[in-house]
Structure formats: structure tokens, C-alpha cells
Coordinates of C-alpha atoms and ligand atoms in Angstrom, one line a residue:
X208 CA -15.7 4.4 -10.1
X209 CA -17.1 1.2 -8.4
X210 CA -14.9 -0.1 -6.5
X211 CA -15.5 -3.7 -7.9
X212 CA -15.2 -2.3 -11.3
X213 CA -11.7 -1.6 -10.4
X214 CA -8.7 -3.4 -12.1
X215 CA -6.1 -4.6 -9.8
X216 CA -2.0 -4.2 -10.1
X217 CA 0.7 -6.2 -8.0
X218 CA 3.9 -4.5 -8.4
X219 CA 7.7 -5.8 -7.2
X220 CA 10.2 -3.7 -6.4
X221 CA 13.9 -5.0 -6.8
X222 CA 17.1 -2.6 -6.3
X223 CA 17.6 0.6 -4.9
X224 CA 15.7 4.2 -3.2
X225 CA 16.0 5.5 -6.4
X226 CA 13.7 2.1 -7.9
X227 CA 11.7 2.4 -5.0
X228 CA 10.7 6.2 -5.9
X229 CA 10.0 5.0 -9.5
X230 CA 7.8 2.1 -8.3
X231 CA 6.1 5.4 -6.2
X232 CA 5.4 6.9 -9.7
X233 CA 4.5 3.7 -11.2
X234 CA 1.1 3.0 -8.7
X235 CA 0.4 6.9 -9.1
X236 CA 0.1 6.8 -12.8
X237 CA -1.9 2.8 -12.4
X238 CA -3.9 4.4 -9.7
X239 CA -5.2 7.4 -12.1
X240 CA -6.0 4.9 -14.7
X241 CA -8.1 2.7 -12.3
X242 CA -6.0 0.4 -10.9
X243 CA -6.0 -0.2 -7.2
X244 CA -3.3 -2.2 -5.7
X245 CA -3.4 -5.5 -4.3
X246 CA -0.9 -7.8 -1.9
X247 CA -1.1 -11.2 -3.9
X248 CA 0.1 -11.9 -7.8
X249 CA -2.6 -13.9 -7.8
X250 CA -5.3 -11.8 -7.3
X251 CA -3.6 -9.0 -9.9
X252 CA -5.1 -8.0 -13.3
X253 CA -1.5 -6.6 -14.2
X254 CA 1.8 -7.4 -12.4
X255 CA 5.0 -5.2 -12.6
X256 CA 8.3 -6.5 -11.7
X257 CA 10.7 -2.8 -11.7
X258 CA 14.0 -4.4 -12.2
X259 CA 17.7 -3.9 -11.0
X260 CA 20.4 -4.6 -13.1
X261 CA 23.9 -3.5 -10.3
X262 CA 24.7 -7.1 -9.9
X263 CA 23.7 -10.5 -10.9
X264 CA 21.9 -11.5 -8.2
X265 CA 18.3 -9.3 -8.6
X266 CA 18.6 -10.0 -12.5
X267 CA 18.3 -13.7 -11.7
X268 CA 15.5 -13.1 -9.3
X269 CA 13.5 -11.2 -12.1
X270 CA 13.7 -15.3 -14.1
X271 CA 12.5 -17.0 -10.7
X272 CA 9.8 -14.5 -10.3
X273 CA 8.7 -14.7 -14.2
X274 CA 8.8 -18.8 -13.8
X275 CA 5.8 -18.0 -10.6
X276 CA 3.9 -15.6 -13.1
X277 CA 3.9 -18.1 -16.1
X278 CA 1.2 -20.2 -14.3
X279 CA -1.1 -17.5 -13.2
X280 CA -1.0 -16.6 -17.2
X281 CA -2.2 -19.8 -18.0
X282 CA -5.5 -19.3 -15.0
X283 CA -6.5 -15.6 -16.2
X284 CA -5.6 -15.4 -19.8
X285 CA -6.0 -11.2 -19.4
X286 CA -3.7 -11.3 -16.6
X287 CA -0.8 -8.6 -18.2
X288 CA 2.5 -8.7 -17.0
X289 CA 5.1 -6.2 -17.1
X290 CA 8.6 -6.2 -16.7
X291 CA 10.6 -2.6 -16.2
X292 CA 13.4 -0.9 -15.0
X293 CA 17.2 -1.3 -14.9
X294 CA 17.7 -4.5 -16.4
X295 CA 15.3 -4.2 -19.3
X296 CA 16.8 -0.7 -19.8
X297 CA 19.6 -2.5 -21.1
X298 CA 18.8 -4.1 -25.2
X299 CA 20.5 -7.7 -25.0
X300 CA 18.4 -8.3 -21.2
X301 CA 15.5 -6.8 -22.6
X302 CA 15.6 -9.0 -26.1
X303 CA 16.0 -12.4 -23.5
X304 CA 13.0 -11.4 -21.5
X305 CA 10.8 -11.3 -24.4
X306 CA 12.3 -14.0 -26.1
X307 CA 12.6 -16.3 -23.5
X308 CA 9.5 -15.3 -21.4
X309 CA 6.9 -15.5 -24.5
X310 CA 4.0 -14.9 -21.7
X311 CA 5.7 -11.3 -21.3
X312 CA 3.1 -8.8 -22.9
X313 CA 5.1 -5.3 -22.1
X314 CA 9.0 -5.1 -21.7
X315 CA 9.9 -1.2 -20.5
X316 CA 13.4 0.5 -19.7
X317 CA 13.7 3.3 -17.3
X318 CA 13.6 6.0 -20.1
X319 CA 9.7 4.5 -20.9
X320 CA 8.0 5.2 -17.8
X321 CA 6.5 8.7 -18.7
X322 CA 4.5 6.3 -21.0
X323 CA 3.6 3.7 -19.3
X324 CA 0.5 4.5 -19.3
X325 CA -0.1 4.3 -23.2
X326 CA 2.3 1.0 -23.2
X327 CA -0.4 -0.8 -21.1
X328 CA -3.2 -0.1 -23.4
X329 CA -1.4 -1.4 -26.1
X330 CA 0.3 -4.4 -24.1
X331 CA -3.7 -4.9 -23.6
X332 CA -4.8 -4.7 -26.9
X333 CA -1.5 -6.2 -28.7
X334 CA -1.4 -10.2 -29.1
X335 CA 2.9 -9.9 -29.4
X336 CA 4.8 -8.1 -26.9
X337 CA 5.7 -4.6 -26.6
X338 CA 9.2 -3.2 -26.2
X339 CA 10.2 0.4 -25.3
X340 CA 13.5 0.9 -24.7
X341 CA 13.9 4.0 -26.3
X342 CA 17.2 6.1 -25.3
X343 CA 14.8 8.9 -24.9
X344 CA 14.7 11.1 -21.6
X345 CA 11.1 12.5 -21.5
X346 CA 10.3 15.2 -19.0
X347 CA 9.6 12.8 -15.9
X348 CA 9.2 15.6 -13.2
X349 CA 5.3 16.5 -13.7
X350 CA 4.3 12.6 -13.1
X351 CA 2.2 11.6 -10.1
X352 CA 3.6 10.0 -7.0
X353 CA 1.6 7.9 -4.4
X354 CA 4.2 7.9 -1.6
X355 CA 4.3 4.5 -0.1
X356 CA 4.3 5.8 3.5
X357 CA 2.4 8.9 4.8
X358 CA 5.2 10.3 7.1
X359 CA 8.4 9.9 5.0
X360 CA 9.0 10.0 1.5
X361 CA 11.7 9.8 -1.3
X362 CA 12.5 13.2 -3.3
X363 CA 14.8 12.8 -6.2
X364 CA 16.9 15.7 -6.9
X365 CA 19.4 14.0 -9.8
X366 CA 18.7 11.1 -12.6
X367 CA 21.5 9.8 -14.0
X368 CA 25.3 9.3 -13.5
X369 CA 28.4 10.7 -15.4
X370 CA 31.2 9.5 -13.1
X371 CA 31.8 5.8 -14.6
X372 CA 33.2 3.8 -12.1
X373 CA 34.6 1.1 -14.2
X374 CA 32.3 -1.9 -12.6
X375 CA 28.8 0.0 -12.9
X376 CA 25.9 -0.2 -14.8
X377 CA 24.2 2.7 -14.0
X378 CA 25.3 5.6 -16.4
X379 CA 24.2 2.6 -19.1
X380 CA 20.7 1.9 -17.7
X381 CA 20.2 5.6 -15.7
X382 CA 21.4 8.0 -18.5
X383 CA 23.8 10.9 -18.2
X384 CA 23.3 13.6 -14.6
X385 CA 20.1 15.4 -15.0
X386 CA 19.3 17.9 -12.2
X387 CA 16.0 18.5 -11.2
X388 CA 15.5 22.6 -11.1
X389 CA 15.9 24.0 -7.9
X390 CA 12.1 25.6 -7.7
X391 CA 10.8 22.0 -8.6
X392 CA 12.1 20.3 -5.4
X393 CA 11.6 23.4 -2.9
X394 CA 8.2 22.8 -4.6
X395 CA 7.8 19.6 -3.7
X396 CA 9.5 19.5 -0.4
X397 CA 7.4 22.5 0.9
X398 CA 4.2 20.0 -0.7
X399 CA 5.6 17.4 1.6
X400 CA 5.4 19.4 4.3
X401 CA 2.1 20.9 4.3
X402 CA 0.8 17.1 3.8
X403 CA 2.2 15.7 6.8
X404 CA 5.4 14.3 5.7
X405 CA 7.8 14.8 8.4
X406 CA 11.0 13.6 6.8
X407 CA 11.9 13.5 3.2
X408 CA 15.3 11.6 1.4
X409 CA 17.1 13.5 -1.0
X410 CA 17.6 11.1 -3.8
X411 CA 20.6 10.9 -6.3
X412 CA 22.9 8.4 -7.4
X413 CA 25.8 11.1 -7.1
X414 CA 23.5 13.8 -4.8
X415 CA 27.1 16.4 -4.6
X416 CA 26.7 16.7 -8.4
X417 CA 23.5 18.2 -8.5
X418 CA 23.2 21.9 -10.4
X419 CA 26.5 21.1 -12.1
X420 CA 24.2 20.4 -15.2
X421 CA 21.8 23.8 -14.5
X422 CA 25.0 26.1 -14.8
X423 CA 23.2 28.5 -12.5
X424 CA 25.7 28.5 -9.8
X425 CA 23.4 26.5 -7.5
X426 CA 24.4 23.5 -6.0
X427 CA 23.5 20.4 -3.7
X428 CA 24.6 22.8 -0.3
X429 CA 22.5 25.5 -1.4
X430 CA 19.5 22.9 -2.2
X431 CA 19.9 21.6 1.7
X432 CA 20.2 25.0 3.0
X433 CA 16.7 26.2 1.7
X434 CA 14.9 22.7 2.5
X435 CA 16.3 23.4 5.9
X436 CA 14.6 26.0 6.5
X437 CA 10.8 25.0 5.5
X438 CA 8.4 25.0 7.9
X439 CA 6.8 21.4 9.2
X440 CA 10.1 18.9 8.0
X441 CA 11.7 17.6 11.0
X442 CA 14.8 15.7 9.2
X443 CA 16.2 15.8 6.3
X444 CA 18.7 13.0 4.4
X445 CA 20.2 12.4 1.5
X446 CA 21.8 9.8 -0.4
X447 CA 24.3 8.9 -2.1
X448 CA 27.7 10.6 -1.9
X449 CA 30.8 9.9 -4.1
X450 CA 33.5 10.7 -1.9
X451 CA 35.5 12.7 -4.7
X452 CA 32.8 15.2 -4.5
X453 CA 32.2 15.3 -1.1
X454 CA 33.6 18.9 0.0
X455 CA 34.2 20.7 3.6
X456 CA 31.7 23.2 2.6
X457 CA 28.8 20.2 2.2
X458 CA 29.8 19.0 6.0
X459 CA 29.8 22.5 7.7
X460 CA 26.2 22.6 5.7
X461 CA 25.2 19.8 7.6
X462 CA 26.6 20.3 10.9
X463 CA 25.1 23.7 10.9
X464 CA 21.3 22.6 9.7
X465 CA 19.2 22.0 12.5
X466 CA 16.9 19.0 10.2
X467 CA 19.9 17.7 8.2
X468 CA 20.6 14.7 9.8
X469 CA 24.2 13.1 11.0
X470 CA 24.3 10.0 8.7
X471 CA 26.6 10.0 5.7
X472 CA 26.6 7.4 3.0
X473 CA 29.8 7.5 1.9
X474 CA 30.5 4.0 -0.5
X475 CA 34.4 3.8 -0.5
X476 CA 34.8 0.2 -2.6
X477 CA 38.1 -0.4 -1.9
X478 CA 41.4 0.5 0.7
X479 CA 43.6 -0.2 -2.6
X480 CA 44.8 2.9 -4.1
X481 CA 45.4 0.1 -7.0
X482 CA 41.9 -1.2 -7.4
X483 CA 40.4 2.6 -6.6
X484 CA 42.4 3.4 -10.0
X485 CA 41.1 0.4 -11.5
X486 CA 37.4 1.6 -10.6
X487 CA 37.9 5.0 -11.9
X488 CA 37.0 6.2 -8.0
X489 CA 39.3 9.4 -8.4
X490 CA 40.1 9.7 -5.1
X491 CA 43.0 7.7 -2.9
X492 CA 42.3 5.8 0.5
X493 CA 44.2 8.6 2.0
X494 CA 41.9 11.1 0.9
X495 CA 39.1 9.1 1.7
X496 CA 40.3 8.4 5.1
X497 CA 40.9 12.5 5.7
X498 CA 37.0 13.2 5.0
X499 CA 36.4 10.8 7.4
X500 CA 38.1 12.8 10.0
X501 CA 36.9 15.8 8.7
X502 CA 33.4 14.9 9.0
X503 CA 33.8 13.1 12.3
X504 CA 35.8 16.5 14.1
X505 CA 33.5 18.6 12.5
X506 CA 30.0 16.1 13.7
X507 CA 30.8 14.3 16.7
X508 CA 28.5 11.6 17.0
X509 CA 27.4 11.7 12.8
X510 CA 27.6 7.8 11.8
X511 CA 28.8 7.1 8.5
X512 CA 27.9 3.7 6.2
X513 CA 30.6 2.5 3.1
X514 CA 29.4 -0.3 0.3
X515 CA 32.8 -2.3 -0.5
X516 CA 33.2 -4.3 -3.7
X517 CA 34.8 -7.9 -2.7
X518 CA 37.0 -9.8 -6.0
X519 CA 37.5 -6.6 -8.4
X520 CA 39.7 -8.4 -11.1
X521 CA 42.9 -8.0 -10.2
X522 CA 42.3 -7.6 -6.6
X523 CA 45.0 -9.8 -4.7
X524 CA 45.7 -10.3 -0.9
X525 CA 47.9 -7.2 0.2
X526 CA 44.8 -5.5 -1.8
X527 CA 42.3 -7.3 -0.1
X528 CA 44.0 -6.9 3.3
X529 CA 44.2 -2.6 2.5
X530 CA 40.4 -2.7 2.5
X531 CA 40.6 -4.7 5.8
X532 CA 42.7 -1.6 7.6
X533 CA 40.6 0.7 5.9
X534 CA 37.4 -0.8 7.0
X535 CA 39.5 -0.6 10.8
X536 CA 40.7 2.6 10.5
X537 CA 37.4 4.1 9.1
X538 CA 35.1 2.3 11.9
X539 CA 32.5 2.7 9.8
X540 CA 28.9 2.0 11.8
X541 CA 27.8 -0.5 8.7
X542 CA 29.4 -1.5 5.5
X543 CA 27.4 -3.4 2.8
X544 CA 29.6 -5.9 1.1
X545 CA 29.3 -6.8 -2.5
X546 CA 30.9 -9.4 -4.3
X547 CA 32.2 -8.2 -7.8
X548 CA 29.4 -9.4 -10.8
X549 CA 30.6 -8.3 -14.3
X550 CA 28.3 -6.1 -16.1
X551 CA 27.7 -5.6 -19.6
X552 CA 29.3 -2.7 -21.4
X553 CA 31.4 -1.9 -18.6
X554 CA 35.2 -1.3 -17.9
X555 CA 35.8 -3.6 -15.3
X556 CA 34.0 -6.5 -17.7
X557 CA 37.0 -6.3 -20.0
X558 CA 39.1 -7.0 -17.1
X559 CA 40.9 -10.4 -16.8
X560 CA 38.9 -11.8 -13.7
X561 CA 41.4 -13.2 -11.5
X562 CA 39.7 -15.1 -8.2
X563 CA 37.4 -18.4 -8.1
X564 CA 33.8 -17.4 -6.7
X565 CA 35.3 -19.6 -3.6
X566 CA 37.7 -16.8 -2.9
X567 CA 35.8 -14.1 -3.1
X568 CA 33.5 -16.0 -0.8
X569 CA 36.1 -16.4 1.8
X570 CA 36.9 -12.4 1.8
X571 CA 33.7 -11.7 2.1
X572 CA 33.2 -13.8 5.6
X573 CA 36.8 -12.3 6.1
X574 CA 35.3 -8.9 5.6
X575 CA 32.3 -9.0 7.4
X576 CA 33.6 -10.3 10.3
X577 CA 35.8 -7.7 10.3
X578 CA 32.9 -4.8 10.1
X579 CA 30.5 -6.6 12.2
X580 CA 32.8 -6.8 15.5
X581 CA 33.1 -3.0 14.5
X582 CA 29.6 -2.4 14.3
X583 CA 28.8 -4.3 17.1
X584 CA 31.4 -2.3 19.0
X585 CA 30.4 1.1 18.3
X586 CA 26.5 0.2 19.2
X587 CA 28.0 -1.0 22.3
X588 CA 29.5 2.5 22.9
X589 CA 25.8 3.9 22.8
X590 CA 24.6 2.0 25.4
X591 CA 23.1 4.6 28.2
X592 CA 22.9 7.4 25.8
X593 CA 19.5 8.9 24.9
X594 CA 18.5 9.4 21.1
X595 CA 15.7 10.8 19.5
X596 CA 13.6 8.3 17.0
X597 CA 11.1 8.6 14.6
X598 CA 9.0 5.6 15.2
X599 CA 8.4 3.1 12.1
X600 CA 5.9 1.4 13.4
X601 CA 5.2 -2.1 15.8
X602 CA 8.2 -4.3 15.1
X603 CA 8.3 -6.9 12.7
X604 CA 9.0 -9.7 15.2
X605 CA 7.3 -8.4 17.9
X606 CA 4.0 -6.8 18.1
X607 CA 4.7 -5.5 21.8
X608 CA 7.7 -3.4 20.5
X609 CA 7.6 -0.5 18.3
X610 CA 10.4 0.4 16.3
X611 CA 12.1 3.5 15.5
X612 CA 15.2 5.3 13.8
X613 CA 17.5 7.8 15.2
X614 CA 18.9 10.6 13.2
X615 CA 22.1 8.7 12.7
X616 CA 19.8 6.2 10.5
X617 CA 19.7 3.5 13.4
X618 CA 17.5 1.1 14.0
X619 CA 15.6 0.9 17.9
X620 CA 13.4 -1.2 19.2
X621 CA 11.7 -0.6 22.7
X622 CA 8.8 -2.6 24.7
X623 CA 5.3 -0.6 24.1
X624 CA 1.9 -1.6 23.2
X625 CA 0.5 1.6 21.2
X626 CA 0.9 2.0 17.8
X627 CA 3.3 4.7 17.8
X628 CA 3.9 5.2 14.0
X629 CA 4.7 8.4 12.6
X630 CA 5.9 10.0 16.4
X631 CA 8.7 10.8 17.7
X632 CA 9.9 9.1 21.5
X633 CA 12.9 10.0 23.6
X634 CA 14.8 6.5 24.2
X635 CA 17.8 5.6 26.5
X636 CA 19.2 2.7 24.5
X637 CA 20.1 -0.2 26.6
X638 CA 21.7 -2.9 24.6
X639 CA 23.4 -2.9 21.4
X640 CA 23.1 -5.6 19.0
X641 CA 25.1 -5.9 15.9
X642 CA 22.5 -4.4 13.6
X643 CA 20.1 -2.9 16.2
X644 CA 19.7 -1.6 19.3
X645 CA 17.1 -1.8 21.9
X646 CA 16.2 0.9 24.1
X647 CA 13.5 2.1 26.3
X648 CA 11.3 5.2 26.4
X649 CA 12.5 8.1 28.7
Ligands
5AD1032 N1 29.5 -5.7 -8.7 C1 29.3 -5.7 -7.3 N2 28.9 -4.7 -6.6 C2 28.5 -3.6 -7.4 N3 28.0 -2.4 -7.0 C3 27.8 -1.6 -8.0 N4 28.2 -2.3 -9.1 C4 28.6 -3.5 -8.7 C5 29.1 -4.7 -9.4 N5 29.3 -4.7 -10.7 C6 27.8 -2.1 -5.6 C7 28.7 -0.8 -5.2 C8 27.6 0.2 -5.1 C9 26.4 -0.5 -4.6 C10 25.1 0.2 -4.8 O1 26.5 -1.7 -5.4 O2 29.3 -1.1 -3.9 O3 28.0 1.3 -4.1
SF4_1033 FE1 27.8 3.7 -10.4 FE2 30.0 5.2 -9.8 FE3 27.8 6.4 -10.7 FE4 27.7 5.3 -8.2 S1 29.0 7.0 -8.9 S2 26.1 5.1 -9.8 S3 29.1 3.5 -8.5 S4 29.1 5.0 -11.8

């Protein structure tokens, strides 16, 4: 096809890995229908907006990026625009797009986007809008990918949720645990591989349940074992953990694999063994804190990341402050704080919400100054230690640094002028910052 024949797509990607994978599969199946991307909305035939719907915030983005659109609409009259994802998986959110947003030709929920493809020719053809959010879980694992970088790449390995944490959205909008078969991702990984890709993510919203849907006695430790082992992969992670699933046998699997790499992403949500019960978490702070030491005798050196949940109803001070010695005894390298956002058909949203937005506010600063002394502290501790990085690419601030991540999922940056994307460099770090460090080549 001529290139200038070609029809061109601007996507945006809002959320999570898991969104970012699906946004992957998205330009793969535009891109075998002749699309070809392009970096403005304004120079796009068809813009997607792939949707997150885990806390208020990127639902209201999706209405300040649909106000931008409306105008190009009114410039290119067969300009199409698509809104998909989380959010518009859910009926009431998907109803006030197309209501409210008449310009909207095609509104899709995760479930549609083995059809996509179809629901753009009819978005084309149709003068009304088109709605699929269907409950339907089609077969997604033959679809086309078009990995977004050449040397790393997503690999999802479990769809869905069945665990319920009373403030989440996901089971609602993802659908119920649905393991990929074992041959499928070897497959893929091993595909991976032989094209390049020198580190691959394992993908999940709860990666420790996968298999328990196969009933074939295989399971997430016997999944990292074999990708271990294939040829050409240099590292290896995987996200996320729930820590009630998290067992002794999955650590020893990782200390033991030569690619798996030291970082755990271990979201605890609370030091309250109140508000844990609240969120359905099944597992106590004192449990939680105990696979912290286990991981951290068994890996010396493995960093570990938590998300926290600020204002759960009910949440009061003494609770609040059991999150702060948590957070102190955990030392955890990086903790992404939340504050609480009701969701609909959820638990937690039939709780009686018990803090002003102001308070939650203040524990939030409370929190994070908290966590970022600690992170700060244990970068500090690295300082004059060496560490092996893939390198990213030049830095975004600086052109005359490159930037790179060690296997502990940390971001360095170090003075040099060559493009050293896709390499790996020997680094002596030299200072910490709180989110960074900085290091120089060996
Ligand atoms: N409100 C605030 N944060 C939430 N998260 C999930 N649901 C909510 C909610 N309703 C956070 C959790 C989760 C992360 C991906 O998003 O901390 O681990
Ligand atoms: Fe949501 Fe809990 Fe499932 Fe994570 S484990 S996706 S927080 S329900």
C-alpha cells in the first residue's frame, strides 16, 4: 500500500501495564488494517483513548481529552473517535460517554477488542454511535501485537481478577482469572527472544494465581522456571503480586533464577489489620511484614515497591498512623500512594465515607514524606556500589546522559554522548536522589 494512501490513528493510553499491552494489540490489529500511527490528534484519521477506570482521576481525564477532540470533529468531519477500555467496560460510564459526547462514533469495553476491527468499519459507515460492551470473553490470545519498544516487552500470562478487594474495580471491568496456557507463553517468550527482546514483564493483575484456572497442576513458579531457562532473555519480571498468594516456594524460584530479577511489587494498602479486613486483603500486617523478611533473608539486596490506599472509609488516626510504622518497618524502596475514590459496584462504595478530601490530603503529604526520607535513604546506601543497567535510552532532560535500569527496577542516569539504547553498561552509582540515582560507567 502507498504510503500516502495510508489512514492514520492517534492512540492514548491511560492506566496500567496491563492497558499498555492492550493499546500494543490495539496498533497491531489498526496497523494490519492500514493504519499507520501518528504523534498529533490532529493529524489522526481515527483517535483512541484506552481508558482506566481504578480511580477518579484518569476517568475525568478521558472528559478533558474528549472536550480537545470535539473541535478537531468539527475540522475533519471523517475524523472517527474511539473510546475503550476500563471505564467504558463499565454500562452507566459507557451510556455517559455516548450520551454526553454525541461526537463519539465507537464506545468499546475491554471484552470488545477481539473486534475492533469490525466495530471500526461500522463506527465508519454508521451515522449513530456504536456500543459494545458485551460481557463476552472472546479468545484474545491469537491477536497481533506491535510491541512499543524493540528490546522489552509486556507478556500477559492472567486476564481477570477473582480476589475482590472491597475498593476495586477490576474483577467488574477485567472479568473473572483467565490463565493463558502454559505452551502459549513459552511460545511467545521463546518468540521474544529470537527477535531481539532482551527482557520481557510477566503481566497479571494477580500473577501467583495463574494455572489455578488450568487445573493441570502448573503454576506461576513453574511458568518462571521454564522462561528461565530460554535462550537469548536476559531478565525477566513480573507484576503484580497479592501478598496472600505470595509463597516461600515463589521467592526461592526467584533467588535461584539466574534472569528473574530482585524487584517485588508487593501492594500492601494498609498497616491496619482493621482496614485490611475492610478491603477483603486476607492477609494481616504481621503476615505481610514476615514475607518481607522472608524475601529480604532469602535476596539480599532484592528491592520491593507497595501501593497504599490513603482515606478507606473508616480509616481513622491510630489506623492511619499503623500504615505509617508499616511503611517504617517495611522500608519499602518506593510506595505509590492513592487516595481512596469510590467505585461503582464495589464493597468499599457502600461504606459510610468518613474523612473530608482535606484529610485525606494531609495523610497523604503525611505519608509520603514518610516514604520518601525512606527512599531517599536506602538510595543513599547504594552509593559506591556497582549495578548492572539495561540502558533506556538518552535521558529525557538531558541529551548528554543516557539512562538506564538496574535489575532492582531503578532508575540511573550517567554522563555519555552515544546512544546507548538497548545495551547493557556496568555503573558505579555515585549519588542517590530520591527517585533516581546517578552513576557513572565502570
Ligand atoms: N481508590 C484508590 N486507589 C485504588 N487502587 C485501586 N482501587 C482504588 C480505589 N478505589 C490502587 C491500589 C492498587 C493500585 C493499582 O491502585 O493501591 O494497588
Ligand atoms: Fe483489584 Fe484486589 Fe484484584 Fe488487585 S487483587 S486487581 S486490588 S481486586
Amino acid at each position: 500500500m502507498n504510503n500516502s494512501t495510508l489512514k492514520k490513528y492517534f492512540q492514548v493510553t491511560l492506566g496500567c501495564q496491563m492497558n499498555e499491552h492492550d493499546s500494543e494489540v490495539i496498533a497491531a490489529m489498526l496497523e494490519s488494517k492500514g493504519y499507520n500511527p501518528v504523534s498529533s490528534a490532529e493529524d489522526a484519521d481515527l483517535i483512541i483513548i484506552n481508558t482506566c477506570a481504578v480511580r477518579k482521576k484518569p476517568e475525568d481525564k478521558v472528559a478533558s481529552l474528549l472536550g480537545k477532540y470535539a473541535a478537531l470533529k468539527e475540522i475533519n468531519k471523517n475524523l472517527i473517535i474511539a473510546v475503550g477500555g476500563c471505564m467504558t467496560q463499565q454500562s452507566d460510564a459507557a451510556h455517559y460517554i455516548k450520551d454526553r459526547f454525541h461526537f463519539v462514533d465507537l464506545v468499546f469495553g475491554t471484552h470488545a477488542l477481539p473486534r475492533l476491527p469490525e466495530l471500526i468499519d461500522q463506527a465508519s459507515e454508521s451515522k449513530s454511535a456504536i456500543l459494545d460492551i458485551s460481557e463476552d470473553y472472546l479468545d484474545r490470545d491469537k491477536l497481533p501485537v506491535s510491541h512499543g519498544s524493540s528490546f522489552k516487552a509486556w507478556l500477559p500470562i492472567i486476564y481477570g481478577c477473582n480476589n475482590y478487594c472491597s475498593y476495586c474495580v477490576v474483577p467488574f471491568v477485567r472479568g473473572s482469572e483467565r490463565s493463558r496456557p502454559f505452551h502459549d507463553i513459552i511460545n511467545d517468550a521463546k518468540q521474544l527472544a529470537e527477535n531481539g527482546y532482551l527482557e520481557i514483564t510477566l503481566l497479571g493483575q494477580n500473577v501467583n494465581s495463574y494455572g489455578n484456572d488450568l487445573n493441570n497442576g502448573v503454576g506461576f513458579t513453574d511458568l518462571l522456571k521454564e522462561i528461565n531457562s530460554i535462550e537469548g532473555l536476559r531478565r525477566i519480571r513480573f507484576m503484580t503480586s497479592h501478598p496472600k498468594d505470595l509463597s516461600v516456594k515463589l521467592i526461592e524460584t526467584i533467588a535461584m533464577g539466574e534472569l528473574l530479577c530482585e524487584h517485588f511489587h508487593l501492594p500492601v494498602q494498609s498497616g491496619s489489620n482493621r482496614i485490611l479486613g475492610l478491603m477483603n486483603r486476607k492477609y494481616t500486617k504481621e503476615k505481610y511484614l514476615n514475607l518481607i523478611k522472608e524475601i529480604k533473608d532469602m535476596i539480599p539486596g532484592a528491592s520491593i515497591t507497595s501501593d497504599i490506599i490513603i482515606g478507606f472509609p473508616g480509616e481513622n488516626e491510630s489506623d492511619f498512623q499503623e500504615t505509617l510504622n508499616l511503611v517504617q518497618e517495611a522500608r519499602f524502596d518506593n510506595a505509590f500512594s492513592f487516595i481512596y475514590s469510590p467505585r461503582n459496584n464495589t464493597a468499599a462504595a457502600k461504606m459510610k465515607e468518613t474523612l473530608s478530601h482535606a484529610e485525606k490530603e494531609d495523610r497523604l503529604l503525611r505519608f509520603n514524606e514518610v516514604q520518601h526520607k525512606i527512599s531517599k535513604e536506602i538510595n543513599l546506601s547504594l552509593v559506591g556500589s556497582t549495578a548492572e543497567l539495561l540502558v533506556e535510552g538518552p535521558s529525557k532532560n538531558n541529551p548528554e546522559q543516557q539512562t538506564g535500569r538496574t535489575r532492582t527496577n531503578k532508575l540511573v542516569h550517567f554522563s555519555h554522548s552515544e546512544d546507548l539504547t538497548a545495551n547493557f553498561a556496568e555503573v558505579i552509582i555515585t549519588e542517590a536522589r530520591t527517585w533516581n540515582l546517578v552513576g557513572e560507567l565502570e
